Amino acid sequence: MEIRFQSKEESNQQQREEFLKLAPIDRFYAFLDLSERMKDFPSRLDKHKNLHKNNFEIVILSK
């Protein structure tokens, strides 16, 4: 494992160069893999889904 100290711009440039070195089909598969992994990241939409989960529920309380 190698630890590097670099700026965000340098890191982004290095990642871009490494990505562009891949064959076109490998880039496509890397994109699909990233897209698949993005669904596991938490988002604000997840919170809103849970808040409105019982939006159309009618509760009739008996006395």
XYZ file of C-alpha atoms in Angstrom:
63
model
C 0.000 0.000 0.000
C 1.311 3.396 -0.961
C 0.399 6.681 0.710
C 0.603 9.845 -1.390
C 0.127 13.435 -0.352
C -1.336 15.426 -3.212
C -3.936 18.049 -3.901
C -7.470 17.227 -4.982
C -6.710 18.453 -8.504
C -3.630 16.223 -8.734
C -5.601 13.260 -7.433
C -8.412 13.844 -9.937
C -5.930 14.183 -12.794
C -4.207 10.936 -11.818
C -7.529 9.081 -11.610
C -8.566 10.482 -14.997
C -5.295 9.382 -16.615
C -5.536 5.884 -15.149
C -9.135 5.591 -16.333
C -8.237 6.709 -19.866
C -5.443 4.097 -20.035
C -8.114 1.376 -19.865
C -9.471 -0.242 -22.997
C -12.879 1.142 -24.070
C -14.745 -1.998 -22.981
C -13.023 -1.895 -19.575
C -14.052 1.762 -19.184
C -17.633 0.777 -19.905
C -17.535 -2.002 -17.309
C -15.926 0.356 -14.780
C -18.784 2.794 -15.398
C -21.379 0.062 -14.879
C -19.633 -1.082 -11.706
C -19.586 2.459 -10.326
C -23.253 2.938 -11.221
C -24.137 -0.268 -9.398
C -22.169 0.744 -6.282
C -23.789 4.205 -6.171
C -27.122 2.705 -5.149
C -25.577 1.652 -1.818
C -24.608 5.222 -0.860
C -27.006 6.970 1.520
C -28.829 9.969 0.122
C -31.320 12.600 1.206
C -33.977 10.858 -0.875
C -33.769 7.819 1.409
C -34.762 9.980 4.380
C -37.702 11.478 2.506
C -38.961 8.068 1.423
C -39.168 6.942 5.049
C -40.905 10.150 6.159
C -43.715 9.724 3.661
C -44.010 5.975 3.895
C -47.425 6.081 5.597
C -48.681 9.032 3.604
C -52.004 7.484 2.566
C -52.761 5.487 5.667
C -56.170 6.056 7.270
C -56.397 5.169 10.934
C -59.826 4.945 12.580
C -59.615 4.837 16.336
C -62.515 3.288 18.233
C -63.578 4.595 21.635
